């Protein structure tokens, strides 16, 4: 362990948490708990749901695990780096337990689902394991732990045929934005990915449940709704027999109180003109699409089992930019996949230069023992993988700097996230082209009007610093208060 909780190792951000107005009345006080949430936005939704259930059942969330009755560590098991962070968090909490500073440790999420009983064998001090689909039983697990009942130490449920409900969440993102998970699991069998083993097959959340959850979030003060899933464009296929994302977006666009709707995790299939024209016509949907492509070379795409080829992808990007001329297109690539040659890597480099993605992330291939890619020949050494990542990011850096230069002098809408530490009058915000945590930010200085988190404000871009913009507010902020809020402690 090189960092501790006090050094902001974990991603649980209780900067301004919200109790939904419609959150049911809570039971009598049962005890206190701390919560560590790791991993992707889908895992964040699971964390918020578990915390909502615990609150309703009478458990109080506290900032410091020291002195709590128990700690829940909601883990990520996607790649080796994520597993290392999850193990570090678990071990740190187990050390607190050993020192008598907390009564118990519950481990949940993808790592628990992936390793199951092996995790208990390796770390027998863990009190309970809760798999991905056992999260609805978190209060029963907590009751057994607090009540010193040890007859059951693990809760694993099969993947449901319909996505679990996510209403009545205790929001841990800043009050003004939230993630909305519209489906669970994935039917894609990408050879590098273990998500289907942890999250199961694709399961659509019924449309009426999605809309009800969106309205609950909007009623709580959420202005920006971020749509997430393992495979967003596949929404509805299992339930309705065809993709129904376009219809869902039309309904979400009509939800009162929302200002921005952001689209993430578009698998490059089922993106047709109906979906694109719907996005263009819905005024609340920002011109931003996150579409992970993973590679551009046809041989690599086939080895990854991506089910799309270079030519289809090129045509699709061209059409997306025709229908959505102001589109900010985000993608991610994997370099160093088994068997990748320098020539195949250069195809990806040329592809990146040509399409000038406004936002891009690059990952080196992560060896996952229980995936088909692990059994392939031609695994590359870490130095080669890291070198290719750095070279591709250098190409993207040039693209980004030119893009940012083109924005200087323009006016843009910015949503304010938080103040800049120790710099009065300076704020950190995001444009419509910036998703939380993964993209750039906009540094904003105010003029006459004091800003606060959640404000939407028109700004003029005056310069840029590397990937980030620097702007000045040029109009009074648009502000909307939540119906009900409670201040919760900050963790990290």
Tab-separated table of C-alpha atoms in Angstrom:
chain	number	residue	atom	x	y	z
A	1	UNK	CA	0.000	0.000	0.000
A	2	UNK	CA	1.458	3.340	-1.055
A	3	UNK	CA	-1.512	5.541	-0.177
A	4	UNK	CA	-4.168	5.557	2.524
A	5	UNK	CA	-7.803	6.637	2.603
A	6	UNK	CA	-6.780	10.063	3.883
A	7	UNK	CA	-4.696	10.491	0.713
A	8	UNK	CA	-7.794	10.027	-1.457
A	9	UNK	CA	-7.107	6.496	-2.662
A	10	UNK	CA	-10.747	5.634	-3.060
A	11	UNK	CA	-13.393	6.936	-5.391
A	12	UNK	CA	-16.239	7.446	-2.937
A	13	UNK	CA	-17.024	11.141	-3.360
A	14	UNK	CA	-19.497	12.365	-0.754
A	15	UNK	CA	-18.874	15.988	-1.654
A	16	UNK	CA	-22.597	16.714	-1.564
A	17	UNK	CA	-24.762	13.641	-1.179
A	18	UNK	CA	-28.526	13.633	-1.484
A	19	UNK	CA	-31.381	11.810	0.132
A	20	UNK	CA	-34.072	11.503	-2.521
A	21	UNK	CA	-37.322	13.153	-1.601
A	22	UNK	CA	-39.109	9.864	-2.236
A	23	UNK	CA	-36.667	7.734	-0.231
A	24	UNK	CA	-38.813	5.716	2.172
A	25	UNK	CA	-38.791	6.491	5.870
A	26	UNK	CA	-35.850	4.914	7.650
A	27	UNK	CA	-36.083	2.342	10.418
A	28	UNK	CA	-34.733	2.789	13.942
A	29	UNK	CA	-30.971	3.205	14.216
A	30	UNK	CA	-29.132	-0.115	13.933
A	31	UNK	CA	-25.490	0.891	13.638
A	32	UNK	CA	-22.877	2.765	11.633
A	33	UNK	CA	-20.908	1.791	8.556
A	34	UNK	CA	-18.314	3.170	6.157
A	35	UNK	CA	-18.353	2.496	2.436
A	36	UNK	CA	-15.574	2.256	-0.140
A	37	UNK	CA	-16.743	2.319	-3.760
A	38	UNK	CA	-14.283	1.320	-6.481
A	39	UNK	CA	-14.525	0.824	-10.227
A	40	UNK	CA	-16.747	2.079	-13.015
A	41	UNK	CA	-19.969	4.142	-12.972
A	42	UNK	CA	-22.035	0.933	-13.120
A	43	UNK	CA	-20.430	-0.083	-9.852
A	44	UNK	CA	-21.134	3.376	-8.464
A	45	UNK	CA	-24.850	2.790	-9.098
A	46	UNK	CA	-24.627	-0.532	-7.233
A	47	UNK	CA	-22.901	1.236	-4.332
A	48	UNK	CA	-25.592	3.910	-4.184
A	49	UNK	CA	-28.331	1.264	-4.220
A	50	UNK	CA	-26.731	-0.671	-1.357
A	51	UNK	CA	-26.276	2.507	0.679
A	52	UNK	CA	-29.896	3.453	0.035
A	53	UNK	CA	-31.052	0.061	1.306
A	54	UNK	CA	-28.820	0.310	4.371
A	55	UNK	CA	-30.122	3.790	5.160
A	56	UNK	CA	-33.753	2.695	4.825
A	57	UNK	CA	-33.006	-0.232	7.160
A	58	UNK	CA	-31.597	2.049	9.862
A	59	UNK	CA	-27.829	2.059	9.272
A	60	UNK	CA	-25.940	5.347	9.346
A	61	UNK	CA	-23.164	6.127	6.867
A	62	UNK	CA	-20.037	7.662	8.428
A	63	UNK	CA	-16.941	9.179	6.861
A	64	UNK	CA	-14.290	7.438	8.910
A	65	UNK	CA	-14.231	3.627	9.085
A	66	UNK	CA	-12.458	3.883	12.436
A	67	UNK	CA	-15.120	3.267	15.075
A	68	UNK	CA	-17.759	2.049	12.628
A	69	UNK	CA	-19.673	-1.168	13.133
A	70	UNK	CA	-18.624	-2.398	9.700
A	71	UNK	CA	-17.141	-1.401	6.358
A	72	UNK	CA	-18.430	-2.346	2.904
A	73	UNK	CA	-15.822	-2.510	0.126
A	74	UNK	CA	-17.558	-2.614	-3.276
A	75	UNK	CA	-14.799	-3.913	-5.511
A	76	UNK	CA	-13.792	-3.885	-9.166
A	77	UNK	CA	-12.369	-7.026	-10.772
A	78	UNK	CA	-12.088	-5.929	-14.410
A	79	UNK	CA	-8.321	-5.774	-14.973
A	80	UNK	CA	-5.196	-6.439	-12.915
A	81	UNK	CA	-4.727	-2.806	-11.890
A	82	UNK	CA	-8.301	-2.626	-10.606
A	83	UNK	CA	-7.942	-5.905	-8.718
A	84	UNK	CA	-4.740	-4.646	-7.088
A	85	UNK	CA	-6.564	-1.537	-5.872
A	86	UNK	CA	-9.460	-3.653	-4.602
A	87	UNK	CA	-7.148	-6.012	-2.710
A	88	UNK	CA	-5.380	-3.017	-1.216
A	89	UNK	CA	-8.659	-1.561	0.052
A	90	UNK	CA	-9.751	-4.909	1.491
A	91	UNK	CA	-6.437	-5.461	3.246
A	92	UNK	CA	-6.432	-1.972	4.705
A	93	UNK	CA	-9.896	-2.510	6.170
A	94	UNK	CA	-8.920	-5.927	7.498
A	95	UNK	CA	-5.996	-4.280	9.284
A	96	UNK	CA	-8.458	-1.905	10.952
A	97	UNK	CA	-10.560	-4.872	12.000
A	98	UNK	CA	-7.507	-6.674	13.375
A	99	UNK	CA	-6.680	-3.554	15.401
A	100	UNK	CA	-10.209	-3.487	16.813
A	101	UNK	CA	-11.113	-0.244	15.038
A	102	UNK	CA	-14.089	-1.673	13.143
A	103	UNK	CA	-16.186	-4.723	13.876
A	104	UNK	CA	-16.409	-6.282	10.439
A	105	UNK	CA	-15.616	-6.109	6.729
A	106	UNK	CA	-18.095	-6.922	3.942
A	107	UNK	CA	-16.699	-7.334	0.433
A	108	UNK	CA	-19.066	-6.917	-2.514
A	109	UNK	CA	-18.990	-6.312	-6.258
A	110	UNK	CA	-17.150	-7.701	-9.243
A	111	UNK	CA	-14.036	-9.042	-7.501
A	112	UNK	CA	-16.241	-10.929	-5.034
A	113	UNK	CA	-18.293	-12.296	-7.939
A	114	UNK	CA	-15.225	-13.266	-9.925
A	115	UNK	CA	-13.282	-15.029	-7.158
A	116	UNK	CA	-16.149	-16.189	-4.922
A	117	UNK	CA	-15.052	-18.607	-2.197
A	118	UNK	CA	-11.403	-18.324	-3.256
A	119	UNK	CA	-11.419	-14.819	-1.814
A	120	UNK	CA	-12.560	-16.173	1.576
A	121	UNK	CA	-9.894	-18.851	1.469
A	122	UNK	CA	-7.160	-16.292	0.785
A	123	UNK	CA	-8.522	-13.739	3.275
A	124	UNK	CA	-10.513	-15.654	5.920
A	125	UNK	CA	-10.802	-12.499	8.046
A	126	UNK	CA	-13.454	-11.181	5.627
A	127	UNK	CA	-16.814	-11.450	7.385
A	128	UNK	CA	-19.099	-11.653	4.347
A	129	UNK	CA	-18.971	-11.773	0.562
A	130	UNK	CA	-21.790	-10.284	-1.507
A	131	UNK	CA	-21.783	-10.984	-5.237
A	132	UNK	CA	-22.905	-8.520	-7.904
A	133	UNK	CA	-26.468	-9.821	-7.870
A	134	UNK	CA	-26.578	-10.384	-4.115
A	135	UNK	CA	-26.543	-6.655	-3.448
A	136	UNK	CA	-30.291	-6.562	-2.614
A	137	UNK	CA	-29.501	-8.703	0.444
A	138	UNK	CA	-26.959	-6.245	1.864
A	139	UNK	CA	-29.173	-5.381	4.835
A	140	UNK	CA	-29.557	-9.059	5.780
A	141	UNK	CA	-25.780	-9.417	5.596
A	142	UNK	CA	-25.317	-6.351	7.793
A	143	UNK	CA	-27.889	-7.609	10.307
A	144	UNK	CA	-26.084	-10.936	10.623
A	145	UNK	CA	-22.732	-9.236	11.093
A	146	UNK	CA	-23.938	-6.725	13.686
A	147	UNK	CA	-25.907	-9.489	15.426
A	148	UNK	CA	-22.860	-11.780	15.604
A	149	UNK	CA	-24.537	-14.454	13.472
A	150	UNK	CA	-21.964	-16.315	11.401
A	151	UNK	CA	-23.946	-19.131	9.835
A	152	UNK	CA	-23.774	-17.609	6.323
A	153	UNK	CA	-20.719	-15.787	5.005
A	154	UNK	CA	-21.486	-15.397	1.303
A	155	UNK	CA	-24.445	-14.282	-0.784
A	156	UNK	CA	-24.359	-15.068	-4.504
A	157	UNK	CA	-27.394	-14.910	-6.751
A	158	UNK	CA	-27.730	-15.893	-10.424
A	159	UNK	CA	-27.877	-13.106	-12.965
A	160	UNK	CA	-31.512	-11.941	-13.313
A	161	UNK	CA	-33.402	-11.952	-16.594
A	162	UNK	CA	-34.298	-8.310	-15.937
A	163	UNK	CA	-31.898	-5.717	-14.588
A	164	UNK	CA	-32.234	-5.066	-10.871
A	165	UNK	CA	-34.040	-1.887	-9.760
A	166	UNK	CA	-31.858	1.092	-8.894
A	167	UNK	CA	-34.357	3.456	-7.293
A	168	UNK	CA	-34.010	4.662	-3.694
A	169	UNK	CA	-30.266	5.185	-4.020
A	170	UNK	CA	-28.155	7.245	-1.667
A	171	UNK	CA	-26.328	9.421	-4.165
A	172	UNK	CA	-22.549	9.687	-3.750
A	173	UNK	CA	-21.817	11.725	-6.843
A	174	UNK	CA	-22.199	15.494	-6.480
A	175	UNK	CA	-25.890	16.322	-6.265
A	176	UNK	CA	-26.155	17.817	-9.765
A	177	UNK	CA	-25.147	14.746	-11.783
A	178	UNK	CA	-25.902	11.047	-11.520
A	179	UNK	CA	-25.471	7.814	-13.435
A	180	UNK	CA	-28.512	5.960	-14.760
A	181	UNK	CA	-27.935	2.283	-15.509
A	182	UNK	CA	-30.370	1.073	-18.181
A	183	UNK	CA	-29.272	-2.554	-18.444
A	184	UNK	CA	-27.000	-5.104	-16.859
A	185	UNK	CA	-24.542	-7.624	-18.258
A	186	UNK	CA	-23.297	-8.152	-21.799
A	187	UNK	CA	-23.898	-10.619	-24.641
A	188	UNK	CA	-20.659	-9.647	-26.410
A	189	UNK	CA	-17.886	-12.200	-26.123
A	190	UNK	CA	-14.844	-9.973	-26.617
A	191	UNK	CA	-11.856	-12.222	-26.103
A	192	UNK	CA	-10.078	-9.831	-23.701
A	193	UNK	CA	-13.040	-9.215	-21.382
A	194	UNK	CA	-14.263	-11.061	-18.286
A	195	UNK	CA	-17.317	-8.863	-17.683
A	196	UNK	CA	-19.868	-11.473	-18.862
A	197	UNK	CA	-18.415	-13.867	-16.276
A	198	UNK	CA	-19.022	-11.303	-13.533
A	199	UNK	CA	-22.117	-9.468	-14.756
A	200	UNK	CA	-23.899	-12.169	-16.755
A	201	UNK	CA	-25.798	-11.867	-20.011
A	202	UNK	CA	-27.472	-8.673	-21.151
A	203	UNK	CA	-30.597	-7.875	-19.127
A	204	UNK	CA	-32.689	-4.826	-19.997
A	205	UNK	CA	-34.230	-2.687	-17.275
A	206	UNK	CA	-37.917	-2.145	-18.149
A	207	UNK	CA	-38.505	1.239	-19.713
A	208	UNK	CA	-41.034	2.358	-17.108
A	209	UNK	CA	-38.498	1.639	-14.331
A	210	UNK	CA	-35.805	3.641	-16.127
A	211	UNK	CA	-38.118	6.637	-16.496
A	212	UNK	CA	-39.259	6.437	-12.863
A	213	UNK	CA	-35.653	6.358	-11.683
A	214	UNK	CA	-34.744	9.289	-13.934
A	215	UNK	CA	-37.629	11.323	-12.517
A	216	UNK	CA	-36.576	10.466	-8.972
A	217	UNK	CA	-33.071	11.654	-9.731
A	218	UNK	CA	-34.340	14.848	-11.347
A	219	UNK	CA	-36.603	15.521	-8.358
A	220	UNK	CA	-33.566	15.248	-6.079
A	221	UNK	CA	-31.722	18.020	-7.932
A	222	UNK	CA	-29.866	16.135	-10.675
A	223	UNK	CA	-29.350	18.296	-13.764
A	224	UNK	CA	-27.074	15.988	-15.754
A	225	UNK	CA	-28.070	12.368	-16.282
A	226	UNK	CA	-25.337	10.040	-17.552
A	227	UNK	CA	-26.638	6.912	-19.290
A	228	UNK	CA	-24.507	3.833	-18.613
A	229	UNK	CA	-24.631	0.104	-19.310
A	230	UNK	CA	-22.230	-2.572	-20.453
A	231	UNK	CA	-23.753	-2.286	-23.956
A	232	UNK	CA	-26.015	0.753	-24.247
A	233	UNK	CA	-27.060	0.401	-27.892
A	234	UNK	CA	-28.277	-3.168	-27.239
A	235	UNK	CA	-30.955	-1.843	-24.870
A	236	UNK	CA	-34.263	-3.655	-25.271
A	237	UNK	CA	-33.112	-6.505	-27.496
A	238	UNK	CA	-33.771	-9.221	-24.898
A	239	UNK	CA	-37.070	-7.751	-23.703
A	240	UNK	CA	-38.621	-6.286	-26.850
A	241	UNK	CA	-36.926	-8.294	-29.586
A	242	UNK	CA	-35.256	-5.197	-31.062
A	243	UNK	CA	-33.079	-2.315	-29.853
A	244	UNK	CA	-35.262	0.340	-28.246
A	245	UNK	CA	-32.716	2.923	-27.153
A	246	UNK	CA	-34.149	5.610	-29.449
A	247	UNK	CA	-37.590	5.276	-27.860
A	248	UNK	CA	-36.086	5.330	-24.363
A	249	UNK	CA	-34.154	8.507	-25.147
A	250	UNK	CA	-37.303	10.250	-26.364
A	251	UNK	CA	-38.977	9.437	-23.051
A	252	UNK	CA	-35.961	10.538	-21.014
A	253	UNK	CA	-35.859	13.796	-22.930
A	254	UNK	CA	-39.364	14.511	-21.601
A	255	UNK	CA	-38.420	14.049	-17.921
A	256	UNK	CA	-39.033	17.290	-16.051
A	257	UNK	CA	-36.039	18.893	-14.376
A	258	UNK	CA	-33.186	17.461	-16.430
A	259	UNK	CA	-30.906	19.757	-18.430
A	260	UNK	CA	-28.278	17.440	-19.889
A	261	UNK	CA	-28.421	13.759	-20.872
A	262	UNK	CA	-25.049	12.186	-21.674
A	263	UNK	CA	-24.570	8.875	-23.530
A	264	UNK	CA	-21.851	6.399	-22.586
A	265	UNK	CA	-20.737	2.893	-23.623
A	266	UNK	CA	-22.047	2.687	-27.191
A	267	UNK	CA	-20.946	-0.624	-28.669
A	268	UNK	CA	-20.424	0.071	-32.418
A	269	UNK	CA	-23.451	-1.942	-33.491
A	270	UNK	CA	-27.117	-0.952	-33.721
A	271	UNK	CA	-26.209	2.705	-34.252
A	272	UNK	CA	-28.567	3.523	-37.095
A	273	UNK	CA	-30.103	6.692	-38.537
A	274	UNK	CA	-33.160	6.393	-36.309
A	275	UNK	CA	-30.995	6.507	-33.196
A	276	UNK	CA	-28.794	9.317	-34.509
A	277	UNK	CA	-31.694	11.509	-35.631
A	278	UNK	CA	-33.375	10.944	-32.261
A	279	UNK	CA	-30.228	12.134	-30.491
A	280	UNK	CA	-30.095	15.167	-32.793
A	281	UNK	CA	-33.768	16.019	-32.185
A	282	UNK	CA	-33.762	15.719	-28.376
A	283	UNK	CA	-32.692	19.070	-26.974
A	284	UNK	CA	-31.560	17.666	-23.607
A	285	UNK	CA	-29.211	15.082	-25.110
A	286	UNK	CA	-25.789	16.683	-25.374
A	287	UNK	CA	-23.787	16.059	-28.588
A	288	UNK	CA	-21.453	13.600	-26.899
A	289	UNK	CA	-21.127	9.863	-27.515
A	290	UNK	CA	-18.721	7.480	-25.846
A	291	UNK	CA	-18.062	4.607	-28.285
A	292	UNK	CA	-15.171	2.311	-27.275
A	293	UNK	CA	-13.679	0.923	-30.510
A	294	UNK	CA	-10.688	-0.986	-29.013
A	295	UNK	CA	-8.767	-1.178	-32.323
A	296	UNK	CA	-8.905	-0.345	-36.042
A	297	UNK	CA	-6.939	-3.129	-37.725
A	298	UNK	CA	-9.205	-5.885	-39.079
A	299	UNK	CA	-7.003	-8.736	-37.885
A	300	UNK	CA	-6.922	-7.318	-34.376
A	301	UNK	CA	-10.679	-6.678	-34.386
A	302	UNK	CA	-11.262	-10.286	-35.414
A	303	UNK	CA	-8.920	-11.611	-32.724
A	304	UNK	CA	-10.761	-9.452	-30.210
A	305	UNK	CA	-14.099	-10.819	-31.515
A	306	UNK	CA	-15.448	-7.308	-31.954
A	307	UNK	CA	-18.005	-8.164	-34.692
A	308	UNK	CA	-17.295	-4.950	-36.619
A	309	UNK	CA	-14.550	-4.238	-39.114
A	310	UNK	CA	-12.449	-1.266	-40.153
A	311	UNK	CA	-14.617	-0.328	-43.151
A	312	UNK	CA	-17.874	-0.447	-41.159
A	313	UNK	CA	-16.383	1.645	-38.402
A	314	UNK	CA	-15.079	4.296	-40.787
A	315	UNK	CA	-18.473	4.597	-42.494
A	316	UNK	CA	-20.217	4.777	-39.146
A	317	UNK	CA	-18.040	7.615	-37.843
A	318	UNK	CA	-18.598	9.607	-41.030
A	319	UNK	CA	-22.368	9.169	-40.731
A	320	UNK	CA	-22.390	10.109	-37.045
A	321	UNK	CA	-20.620	13.366	-37.815
A	322	UNK	CA	-22.990	14.095	-40.711
A	323	UNK	CA	-26.094	13.764	-38.528
A	324	UNK	CA	-24.466	15.319	-35.437
A	325	UNK	CA	-22.158	18.045	-36.790
A	326	UNK	CA	-21.192	19.266	-33.290
A	327	UNK	CA	-20.486	15.780	-32.006
A	328	UNK	CA	-17.804	15.224	-29.388
A	329	UNK	CA	-16.795	11.608	-29.971
A	330	UNK	CA	-14.994	9.742	-27.224
A	331	UNK	CA	-13.366	6.360	-27.749
A	332	UNK	CA	-10.913	3.978	-26.102
A	333	UNK	CA	-8.309	1.679	-27.626
A	334	UNK	CA	-6.298	-1.319	-26.457
A	335	UNK	CA	-2.680	-1.551	-27.572
A	336	UNK	CA	-0.395	-4.544	-27.205
A	337	UNK	CA	-3.113	-7.155	-27.698
A	338	UNK	CA	-1.633	-10.638	-28.281
A	339	UNK	CA	-0.199	-10.866	-31.777
A	340	UNK	CA	-0.353	-7.138	-32.527
A	341	UNK	CA	2.401	-6.260	-35.000
A	342	UNK	CA	3.993	-2.884	-35.515
A	343	UNK	CA	2.183	-2.614	-38.840
A	344	UNK	CA	-1.183	-3.317	-37.206
A	345	UNK	CA	-0.403	-0.758	-34.547
A	346	UNK	CA	0.352	1.795	-37.283
A	347	UNK	CA	-3.115	1.179	-38.752
A	348	UNK	CA	-4.485	2.311	-35.400
A	349	UNK	CA	-2.193	5.343	-35.317
A	350	UNK	CA	-3.261	6.419	-38.804
A	351	UNK	CA	-6.918	5.850	-37.907
A	352	UNK	CA	-6.542	8.102	-34.867
A	353	UNK	CA	-4.885	10.874	-36.869
A	354	UNK	CA	-7.551	10.734	-39.560
A	355	UNK	CA	-10.644	10.823	-37.357
A	356	UNK	CA	-9.387	13.311	-34.756
A	357	UNK	CA	-11.374	12.027	-31.800
A	358	UNK	CA	-12.206	14.861	-29.437
A	359	UNK	CA	-11.744	12.513	-26.466
A	360	UNK	CA	-9.703	9.307	-26.307
A	361	UNK	CA	-8.281	6.887	-23.766
A	362	UNK	CA	-5.631	4.214	-24.366
A	363	UNK	CA	-5.119	1.059	-22.319
A	364	UNK	CA	-2.388	-1.517	-22.560
A	365	UNK	CA	-3.668	-5.080	-22.869
A	366	UNK	CA	-4.269	-6.638	-19.464
A	367	UNK	CA	-3.710	-10.388	-19.163
A	368	UNK	CA	-6.920	-11.939	-17.792
A	369	UNK	CA	-6.431	-15.647	-16.981
A	370	UNK	CA	-10.034	-16.737	-17.589
A	371	UNK	CA	-10.488	-15.131	-21.018
A	372	UNK	CA	-9.862	-16.520	-24.535
A	373	UNK	CA	-7.157	-13.925	-25.181
A	374	UNK	CA	-5.088	-15.387	-22.362
A	375	UNK	CA	-4.704	-18.590	-24.378
A	376	UNK	CA	-3.610	-16.837	-27.565
A	377	UNK	CA	-0.062	-16.854	-28.858
A	378	UNK	CA	2.018	-13.748	-29.331
A	379	UNK	CA	1.771	-11.989	-25.952
A	380	UNK	CA	3.886	-8.846	-25.927
A	381	UNK	CA	6.221	-7.631	-23.210
A	382	UNK	CA	5.225	-4.722	-20.992
A	383	UNK	CA	7.834	-2.359	-22.420
A	384	UNK	CA	6.405	-2.788	-25.930
A	385	UNK	CA	2.849	-2.287	-24.729
A	386	UNK	CA	3.749	0.825	-22.745
A	387	UNK	CA	5.734	2.254	-25.663
A	388	UNK	CA	2.767	1.844	-28.013
A	389	UNK	CA	0.424	3.424	-25.506
A	390	UNK	CA	2.704	6.437	-25.145
A	391	UNK	CA	3.113	6.825	-28.912
A	392	UNK	CA	-0.618	6.674	-29.549
A	393	UNK	CA	-1.323	9.151	-26.758
A	394	UNK	CA	1.273	11.504	-28.256
A	395	UNK	CA	-0.749	11.493	-31.483
A	396	UNK	CA	-3.925	12.174	-29.515
A	397	UNK	CA	-2.251	14.955	-27.579
A	398	UNK	CA	-1.555	16.803	-30.815
A	399	UNK	CA	-5.190	16.325	-31.880
A	400	UNK	CA	-6.477	17.578	-28.528
A	401	UNK	CA	-4.244	20.646	-28.391
A	402	UNK	CA	-5.391	21.733	-31.852
A	403	UNK	CA	-9.010	21.103	-30.889
A	404	UNK	CA	-8.649	23.180	-27.732
A	405	UNK	CA	-6.952	25.963	-29.677
A	406	UNK	CA	-9.949	26.079	-32.013
A	407	UNK	CA	-12.251	26.694	-29.041
A	408	UNK	CA	-10.492	29.808	-27.772
A	409	UNK	CA	-12.770	32.824	-28.155
A	410	UNK	CA	-15.956	30.769	-28.308
A	411	UNK	CA	-18.748	30.784	-25.754
A	412	UNK	CA	-19.762	27.454	-24.230
A	413	UNK	CA	-22.131	26.179	-21.572
A	414	UNK	CA	-20.356	24.849	-18.476
A	415	UNK	CA	-21.760	22.909	-15.544
A	416	UNK	CA	-19.918	23.761	-12.324
A	417	UNK	CA	-18.642	20.806	-10.290
A	418	UNK	CA	-16.560	22.255	-7.454
A	419	UNK	CA	-14.397	25.215	-6.385
A	420	UNK	CA	-10.656	25.213	-6.985
A	421	UNK	CA	-8.879	24.597	-3.691
A	422	UNK	CA	-7.394	27.732	-2.143
A	423	UNK	CA	-8.244	29.901	-5.155
A	424	UNK	CA	-11.256	32.116	-4.380
A	425	UNK	CA	-13.345	32.894	-7.430
A	426	UNK	CA	-12.062	29.924	-9.437
A	427	UNK	CA	-14.142	26.860	-10.236
A	428	UNK	CA	-13.837	23.495	-11.956
A	429	UNK	CA	-16.566	22.670	-14.450
A	430	UNK	CA	-17.269	20.656	-17.562
A	431	UNK	CA	-18.564	21.441	-21.034
A	432	UNK	CA	-21.033	19.263	-22.912
A	433	UNK	CA	-17.951	17.473	-24.261
A	434	UNK	CA	-16.673	16.365	-20.859
A	435	UNK	CA	-17.901	13.376	-18.863
A	436	UNK	CA	-17.002	13.285	-15.163
A	437	UNK	CA	-13.719	11.638	-14.166
A	438	UNK	CA	-12.665	10.494	-17.654
A	439	UNK	CA	-12.459	13.716	-19.706
A	440	UNK	CA	-11.016	17.189	-19.504
A	441	UNK	CA	-12.322	20.045	-17.358
A	442	UNK	CA	-12.999	23.742	-17.767
A	443	UNK	CA	-11.482	26.137	-15.234
A	444	UNK	CA	-13.885	29.035	-14.762
A	445	UNK	CA	-13.389	32.428	-13.174
A	446	UNK	CA	-16.521	34.324	-12.284
A	447	UNK	CA	-17.345	37.946	-12.873
A	448	UNK	CA	-20.150	39.388	-10.763
A	449	UNK	CA	-22.164	36.314	-9.848
A	450	UNK	CA	-20.967	33.887	-7.174
A	451	UNK	CA	-21.017	30.334	-8.537
A	452	UNK	CA	-21.856	27.099	-6.799
A	453	UNK	CA	-21.816	23.382	-7.719
A	454	UNK	CA	-24.608	22.512	-10.139
A	455	UNK	CA	-24.802	25.915	-11.795
A	456	UNK	CA	-25.045	26.028	-15.569
A	457	UNK	CA	-23.210	29.103	-16.787
A	458	UNK	CA	-22.302	30.571	-20.169
A	459	UNK	CA	-18.547	31.088	-20.428
A	460	UNK	CA	-16.065	32.491	-22.911
A	461	UNK	CA	-12.968	30.367	-23.492
A	462	UNK	CA	-9.919	32.614	-23.094
A	463	UNK	CA	-7.099	30.059	-23.364
A	464	UNK	CA	-6.231	26.435	-22.701
A	465	UNK	CA	-3.718	24.561	-20.599
A	466	UNK	CA	-2.826	21.185	-22.112
A	467	UNK	CA	-6.079	19.193	-22.197
A	468	UNK	CA	-8.149	21.667	-20.162
A	469	UNK	CA	-9.869	24.922	-21.075
A	470	UNK	CA	-9.733	28.170	-19.124
A	471	UNK	CA	-12.817	30.376	-19.359
A	472	UNK	CA	-14.573	33.325	-17.793
A	473	UNK	CA	-18.259	33.424	-16.932
A	474	UNK	CA	-20.091	35.930	-19.133
A	475	UNK	CA	-23.683	35.504	-17.947
A	476	UNK	CA	-25.580	34.894	-14.745
A	477	UNK	CA	-25.716	31.201	-13.824
A	478	UNK	CA	-28.803	29.081	-14.240
A	479	UNK	CA	-29.510	27.481	-10.886
A	480	UNK	CA	-31.969	24.871	-9.661
A	481	UNK	CA	-32.358	23.795	-6.058
A	482	UNK	CA	-33.028	20.219	-4.993
A	483	UNK	CA	-36.294	19.425	-3.271
A	484	UNK	CA	-34.533	17.932	-0.263
A	485	UNK	CA	-30.881	17.577	0.689
A	486	UNK	CA	-28.855	16.450	3.643
A	487	UNK	CA	-25.218	17.124	4.156
A	488	UNK	CA	-23.199	13.950	4.480
A	489	UNK	CA	-19.527	13.699	5.462
A	490	UNK	CA	-16.756	13.769	2.938
A	491	UNK	CA	-14.654	10.636	2.480
A	492	UNK	CA	-11.238	10.968	0.975
